[in-house]
């Protein structure tokens, strides 16, 4: 399997270096060949492009991408475009899967279990990149693109995932469709209609719908009530950050961006300029991306059955090592500890 590694800016290189150390410590049986590529703000300043053609080509030629974080300025910079948003679209990675659980977190002991996944549409909505200023410069307009095709495939993905989770845990699976169709009548109206159509094809699922603001309140207050949440691009971006609080915060939140043929794995967090270069970034979100990568590889039809078993076994071993480290430490400062990125990484490798 070919893995393109893009570490990016800020703490991106620190946490991706940790993830690669772990990956290389696992087993040569995994047969993963890594190729390094550049993207982000530093790359933009050096080359004039945040996502150079060579990087795009390496990502397109790979089976999967491991992505750190990039520092995108919040003001407009001519020629700068967020490379992660561009990559998701270039590789048509339409499903952003963001799991959150508090299982095994020391701080969550005695709390009701949270185990939910936000499935976020990843290629359209308000992040379709259709923004403009009127000629007088006094009005800014962003177009929100919702298509039947985009809605159908993301909701199908969410329903399939809920079915798999139900089979694994033996509990009744539920999908919550989140929208704002009472205000965004046309765009979220279409998303809602298509979502309910698709969901009907899964009679074993409990289906509910929530308006996004109500969903945000429930996510903050009663996350145990959720199983799989499916929503449009920006709502999913925001809701998944709320959800990740219950899973120990941004330092532990990982995500998979999945298309038909390829996938990209990345921590949910950004470049964290406030702690970059100090060696204290929590590497667990990036290390969990390696587990997500192996779990994804274990489902891919292009790998022989025996190889899929190898991926699955090493994913489980890595999950166990992460669980032990979560429980016993060492922990970085964001989790209340005093350990460095390197100390946590070494502990994971020892446990594996
Ligand atoms: P951020 O996620 O970088 O940081 C938010 C807060 O969480 C900071 O206090 C940071 O120190 C902390 N944090 C994040 N990851 C951590 C980790 N692994 N261990 C310990 N603490 C951690 O979000 P922020 O500050 O809003 O954005 C900073 C830059 O990152 C911006 O330029 C933004 O555009 C970019 N960004 C990039 C993303 C990506 O590449 N996918 C996602 C989000 C933001
Ligand atoms: Mg985000």
Coordinates of C-alpha atoms and ligand atoms in Angstrom, one line a residue:
X1 CA 0.0 0.0 0.0
X2 CA 1.3 3.4 -0.9
X3 CA 1.0 6.1 1.7
X4 CA 1.6 9.8 0.9
X5 CA 2.6 11.7 4.0
X6 CA 1.9 15.5 4.2
X7 CA 2.9 16.9 7.6
X8 CA 2.2 20.6 6.9
X9 CA 2.8 23.4 9.4
X10 CA 3.0 24.1 13.1
X11 CA 2.6 21.0 15.2
X12 CA 1.7 19.0 12.0
X13 CA 5.3 17.8 11.5
X14 CA 5.7 17.0 15.3
X15 CA 2.6 14.8 15.5
X16 CA 3.1 13.2 12.0
X17 CA 6.7 12.3 12.9
X18 CA 5.3 10.6 16.0
X19 CA 2.7 8.7 13.9
X20 CA 5.3 7.6 11.4
X21 CA 7.6 6.4 14.2
X22 CA 4.7 4.2 15.5
X23 CA 3.8 3.0 12.0
X24 CA 7.4 2.0 11.3
X25 CA 7.6 0.2 14.6
X26 CA 4.6 -1.9 13.9
X27 CA 5.6 -4.6 11.4
X28 CA 7.2 -5.0 8.0
X29 CA 4.2 -7.4 7.2
X30 CA 2.1 -4.3 6.7
X31 CA 4.0 -3.6 3.4
X32 CA 3.3 0.2 3.6
X33 CA 5.6 2.3 1.4
X34 CA 5.6 6.0 2.4
X35 CA 6.3 9.0 0.2
X36 CA 6.7 12.5 1.7
X37 CA 5.1 15.5 0.1
X38 CA 4.8 19.2 1.0
X39 CA 1.8 21.5 1.5
X40 CA 0.6 24.4 3.7
X41 CA 1.6 27.9 4.5
X42 CA 5.4 27.4 4.7
X43 CA 5.2 25.6 1.3
X44 CA 3.1 28.5 -0.1
X45 CA 5.7 31.0 1.1
X46 CA 8.5 29.0 -0.4
X47 CA 6.9 28.0 -3.7
X48 CA 3.9 30.2 -4.3
X49 CA 1.5 27.3 -4.0
X50 CA 0.0 25.8 -0.9
X51 CA -0.6 22.5 -2.7
X52 CA 2.0 22.2 -5.4
X53 CA 1.3 20.0 -8.5
X54 CA 3.9 17.5 -7.4
X55 CA 2.1 17.0 -4.0
X56 CA -1.3 16.7 -5.7
X57 CA 0.2 14.1 -8.1
X58 CA 1.8 12.1 -5.3
X59 CA -1.5 12.1 -3.4
X60 CA -3.4 11.0 -6.4
X61 CA -1.0 8.2 -7.1
X62 CA -1.1 6.9 -3.5
X63 CA -3.7 4.6 -1.9
X64 CA -4.0 6.7 1.2
X65 CA -2.8 10.0 2.6
X66 CA -1.7 10.8 6.1
X67 CA -2.1 14.6 6.7
X68 CA -0.9 16.7 9.7
X69 CA -2.2 20.2 9.8
X70 CA -1.7 23.4 7.9
X71 CA -1.8 27.0 9.1
X72 CA -4.3 28.9 6.9
X73 CA -4.4 32.6 7.4
X74 CA -7.9 33.9 8.3
X75 CA -7.5 36.9 6.0
X76 CA -7.5 36.6 2.2
X77 CA -4.1 36.1 0.7
X78 CA -4.0 36.2 -3.1
X79 CA -3.2 32.8 -4.5
X80 CA -3.6 31.0 -1.2
X81 CA -6.2 28.2 -1.0
X82 CA -6.5 25.8 1.9
X83 CA -4.7 22.6 0.7
X84 CA -6.8 20.3 2.8
X85 CA -10.1 21.5 1.4
X86 CA -8.5 21.3 -2.1
X87 CA -7.2 17.8 -1.5
X88 CA -10.6 16.5 -0.2
X89 CA -12.2 17.8 -3.4
X90 CA -9.4 16.7 -5.8
X91 CA -9.5 13.1 -4.5
X92 CA -13.3 13.3 -4.1
X93 CA -13.1 12.2 -0.5
X94 CA -16.8 12.9 0.1
X95 CA -17.2 11.4 3.6
X96 CA -15.5 12.9 6.6
X97 CA -15.9 10.4 9.5
X98 CA -15.2 11.8 12.9
X99 CA -15.6 9.3 15.8
X100 CA -15.7 10.4 19.5
X101 CA -15.7 8.1 22.5
X102 CA -14.9 8.6 26.2
X103 CA -14.2 4.9 26.7
X104 CA -10.9 4.5 28.5
X105 CA -10.5 8.2 29.3
X106 CA -9.4 8.6 33.0
X107 CA -11.4 11.8 33.3
X108 CA -14.6 10.0 32.1
X109 CA -14.6 7.2 34.6
X110 CA -18.1 6.9 36.2
X111 CA -19.6 9.0 33.4
X112 CA -22.2 7.6 31.0
X113 CA -20.5 6.1 27.9
X114 CA -20.2 8.3 24.8
X115 CA -19.6 6.5 21.5
X116 CA -20.7 8.5 18.5
X117 CA -19.6 9.3 15.0
X118 CA -20.2 12.6 13.0
X119 CA -20.4 11.8 9.3
X120 CA -19.8 15.1 7.5
X121 CA -20.3 15.8 3.8
X122 CA -16.9 16.9 2.6
X123 CA -17.1 18.3 -0.9
X124 CA -20.0 20.8 -1.1
X125 CA -22.2 22.9 1.1
X126 CA -20.9 26.3 2.2
X127 CA -17.3 25.1 1.7
X128 CA -17.8 24.7 -2.1
X129 CA -15.6 27.7 -2.5
X130 CA -18.2 29.8 -4.3
X131 CA -17.8 33.2 -2.6
X132 CA -17.8 36.6 -4.2
X133 CA -18.0 40.3 -3.4
X134 CA -20.5 42.5 -5.3
X135 CA -18.9 45.2 -7.6
X136 CA -19.3 47.9 -5.0
X137 CA -17.5 45.7 -2.5
X138 CA -20.2 46.2 0.1
X139 CA -21.9 42.7 0.0
X140 CA -20.2 39.3 0.3
X141 CA -22.1 36.3 -1.0
X142 CA -21.3 32.6 -0.4
X143 CA -23.3 30.0 -2.4
X144 CA -24.3 26.9 -0.5
X145 CA -24.2 23.9 -2.9
X146 CA -26.3 20.9 -2.0
X147 CA -26.8 18.2 -4.6
X148 CA -28.9 15.1 -4.7
X149 CA -25.9 13.0 -5.5
X150 CA -23.8 14.4 -2.7
X151 CA -26.5 14.1 -0.2
X152 CA -27.4 10.5 -1.3
X153 CA -23.9 9.2 -1.0
X154 CA -23.1 10.7 2.4
X155 CA -26.3 9.5 4.0
X156 CA -25.8 6.0 2.5
X157 CA -22.3 6.0 4.0
X158 CA -23.7 7.0 7.4
X159 CA -26.4 4.4 7.3
X160 CA -23.9 1.6 6.3
X161 CA -21.6 2.7 9.1
X162 CA -24.5 2.6 11.6
X163 CA -25.4 -0.9 10.5
X164 CA -21.8 -2.1 11.0
X165 CA -21.6 -0.5 14.4
X166 CA -24.9 -2.1 15.4
X167 CA -23.5 -5.5 14.3
X168 CA -20.3 -5.0 16.2
X169 CA -21.8 -3.9 19.5
X170 CA -25.1 -5.7 19.4
X171 CA -27.0 -2.5 20.1
X172 CA -29.8 -0.9 18.1
X173 CA -28.2 1.5 15.5
X174 CA -29.5 5.0 15.1
X175 CA -28.9 7.7 12.6
X176 CA -29.6 11.4 13.4
X177 CA -30.0 13.6 10.3
X178 CA -29.0 17.1 11.2
X179 CA -30.1 20.1 9.1
X180 CA -31.6 23.6 9.2
X181 CA -34.4 23.0 6.7
X182 CA -36.8 25.3 8.5
X183 CA -34.7 28.2 7.4
X184 CA -32.6 26.9 4.5
X185 CA -35.7 25.6 2.9
X186 CA -34.3 24.9 -0.5
X187 CA -30.7 23.7 0.2
X188 CA -31.3 21.8 3.4
X189 CA -34.8 21.0 2.2
X190 CA -33.2 18.9 -0.6
X191 CA -30.7 17.4 1.9
X192 CA -33.5 16.4 4.2
X193 CA -35.7 15.0 1.5
X194 CA -32.9 12.9 0.1
X195 CA -31.7 11.8 3.5
X196 CA -35.1 10.5 4.5
X197 CA -35.4 8.7 1.2
X198 CA -32.1 6.9 1.7
X199 CA -32.7 6.2 5.3
X200 CA -36.0 4.5 4.5
X201 CA -34.0 1.8 2.7
X202 CA -32.6 0.7 6.1
X203 CA -35.6 -0.5 8.1
X204 CA -33.3 -1.8 10.9
X205 CA -32.1 1.7 11.7
X206 CA -33.8 4.1 14.0
X207 CA -33.9 7.4 12.2
X208 CA -34.4 10.8 13.8
X209 CA -33.9 14.4 12.5
X210 CA -32.7 17.4 14.5
X211 CA -32.2 21.1 13.6
X212 CA -28.6 21.9 13.9
X213 CA -28.8 24.3 16.8
X214 CA -30.8 21.8 18.9
X215 CA -28.3 19.1 17.9
X216 CA -25.5 21.3 19.2
X217 CA -27.2 21.7 22.5
X218 CA -27.8 17.9 22.8
X219 CA -24.2 17.2 21.8
X220 CA -22.9 19.5 24.5
X221 CA -25.3 18.3 27.2
X222 CA -26.4 14.7 26.4
X223 CA -23.9 13.1 23.9
X224 CA -24.9 9.6 25.0
X225 CA -28.1 9.9 23.0
X226 CA -26.2 9.9 19.7
X227 CA -24.9 7.0 17.6
X228 CA -24.3 8.2 14.0
X229 CA -24.9 11.8 13.1
X230 CA -25.0 12.8 9.4
X231 CA -25.0 16.4 8.2
X232 CA -23.7 18.9 5.6
X233 CA -20.2 20.2 5.4
X234 CA -20.0 23.2 7.8
X235 CA -22.5 21.9 10.3
X236 CA -20.4 18.7 10.5
X237 CA -17.2 20.7 10.9
X238 CA -18.6 22.6 13.9
X239 CA -20.6 19.8 15.5
X240 CA -17.6 17.4 15.4
X241 CA -15.5 20.0 17.4
X242 CA -18.2 20.1 20.1
X243 CA -18.4 16.3 20.1
X244 CA -14.6 15.9 20.5
X245 CA -14.8 17.6 23.9
X246 CA -16.3 14.4 25.3
X247 CA -13.5 12.3 23.8
X248 CA -10.7 14.2 25.6
X249 CA -10.4 17.2 23.4
X250 CA -8.7 18.2 20.2
X251 CA -5.5 16.4 21.0
X252 CA -7.3 13.1 20.8
X253 CA -9.7 13.7 17.8
X254 CA -8.9 11.9 14.6
X255 CA -10.8 11.7 11.3
X256 CA -11.0 9.8 8.1
X257 CA -11.8 11.3 4.7
X258 CA -13.1 8.5 2.6
X259 CA -13.8 8.3 -1.2
X260 CA -14.5 5.4 -3.5
X261 CA -10.9 4.4 -4.0
X262 CA -8.7 6.5 -1.6
X263 CA -8.8 7.8 1.9
X264 CA -7.0 10.6 3.8
X265 CA -6.5 10.4 7.6
X266 CA -5.9 13.5 9.7
X267 CA -6.2 14.8 13.2
X268 CA -9.1 17.2 13.6
X269 CA -6.9 19.8 15.2
X270 CA -5.0 22.5 13.3
X271 CA -1.4 23.8 13.4
X272 CA -1.7 25.0 17.0
X273 CA 0.8 27.9 16.7
X274 CA 0.5 28.5 20.5
X275 CA 2.3 25.3 21.3
X276 CA 4.3 24.6 18.1
X277 CA 8.0 23.9 18.5
X278 CA 7.8 23.1 22.2
X279 CA 7.5 19.3 21.9
X280 CA 4.4 19.1 23.9
X281 CA 1.7 18.5 21.3
X282 CA -0.5 15.5 22.0
X283 CA 0.5 12.9 19.3
X284 CA -2.5 10.6 20.0
X285 CA -4.9 12.1 17.4
X286 CA -2.2 11.6 14.7
X287 CA -1.3 8.1 16.1
X288 CA -5.0 7.1 16.1
X289 CA -5.0 8.1 12.4
X290 CA -2.6 5.2 11.8
X291 CA -5.2 2.9 13.5
X292 CA -7.9 4.4 11.2
X293 CA -5.7 3.8 8.2
X294 CA -5.1 0.1 9.1
X295 CA -8.8 -0.4 9.8
X296 CA -9.7 1.1 6.4
X297 CA -7.1 -1.0 4.6
X298 CA -8.5 -4.1 6.3
X299 CA -11.8 -3.4 4.4
X300 CA -10.4 -2.8 1.0
X301 CA -11.2 -5.3 -1.7
X302 CA -7.9 -4.8 -3.6
X303 CA -5.9 -6.4 -0.7
X304 CA -5.8 -10.2 -0.4
X305 CA -7.8 -11.7 2.4
X306 CA -4.6 -12.7 4.3
X307 CA -3.2 -9.1 4.0
X308 CA -6.5 -7.7 5.2
X309 CA -6.2 -9.9 8.3
X310 CA -2.7 -8.5 9.0
X311 CA -4.0 -4.9 8.8
X312 CA -6.8 -5.7 11.1
X313 CA -4.6 -7.5 13.7
X314 CA -2.1 -4.6 13.8
X315 CA -4.9 -2.1 14.0
X316 CA -6.2 -3.9 17.1
X317 CA -2.8 -4.1 18.7
X318 CA -2.3 -0.4 18.1
X319 CA -5.8 0.4 19.6
X320 CA -4.9 -1.6 22.6
X321 CA -1.6 0.3 23.0
X322 CA -3.4 3.6 22.8
X323 CA -6.0 2.4 25.4
X324 CA -3.2 1.4 27.8
X325 CA -1.5 4.8 27.4
X326 CA -4.7 6.7 27.8
X327 CA -5.4 4.8 31.0
X328 CA -1.9 4.7 32.6
X329 CA -0.2 7.7 31.0
X330 CA 2.1 9.3 30.2
X331 CA -0.1 12.3 29.2
X332 CA 0.7 15.6 27.5
X333 CA -0.3 18.9 29.2
X334 CA -3.7 19.1 27.3
X335 CA -4.7 16.0 29.2
X336 CA -3.4 17.3 32.5
X337 CA 0.0 15.6 32.3
X338 CA 3.5 16.8 32.0
X339 CA 4.8 14.4 29.3
X340 CA 6.3 15.4 26.0
X341 CA 5.2 14.3 22.5
X342 CA 8.3 12.0 22.4
X343 CA 7.5 10.4 25.8
X344 CA 3.9 9.5 24.7
X345 CA 5.2 8.2 21.4
X346 CA 7.8 6.0 23.1
X347 CA 5.1 4.6 25.5
X348 CA 2.9 3.7 22.6
X349 CA 5.7 1.9 20.8
X350 CA 6.6 0.0 23.9
X351 CA 3.0 -1.1 24.5
X352 CA 2.7 -2.2 20.9
Ligands
LIG1 P1 -6.0 24.5 16.5 O1 -6.7 23.2 16.4 O2 -4.7 24.6 15.8 O3 -5.7 24.8 18.1 C1 -6.8 25.0 19.0 C2 -6.3 24.9 20.4 O4 -6.1 23.4 20.7 C3 -5.0 25.5 20.7 O5 -5.0 26.0 22.0 C4 -4.0 24.4 20.6 O6 -2.8 24.5 21.3 C5 -4.8 23.2 21.1 N1 -4.4 21.9 20.4 C6 -4.7 21.6 19.1 N2 -4.1 20.4 18.8 C7 -3.4 20.0 19.9 C8 -2.6 18.9 20.2 N3 -2.4 17.9 19.3 N4 -2.1 18.8 21.5 C9 -2.3 19.7 22.4 N5 -3.1 20.8 22.2 C10 -3.6 21.0 20.9 O7 -7.0 25.6 16.0 P2 -6.7 27.2 15.8 O8 -5.9 27.7 16.8 O9 -8.1 27.7 15.6 O10 -6.0 27.3 14.4 C11 -4.6 27.4 14.2 C12 -4.3 27.3 12.8 O11 -4.6 25.9 12.3 C13 -5.0 28.2 11.8 O12 -4.1 28.7 10.9 C14 -6.1 27.3 11.2 O13 -6.4 27.7 9.9 C15 -5.4 26.0 11.1 N6 -6.3 24.8 11.1 C16 -5.9 23.8 10.3 C17 -6.7 22.7 10.2 C18 -6.2 21.6 9.3 O14 -5.2 21.6 8.8 N7 -7.1 20.6 9.1 C19 -7.9 22.5 11.1 C20 -8.1 23.6 12.0 C21 -7.3 24.7 12.0
LIG2 MG1 -12.6 22.0 11.9

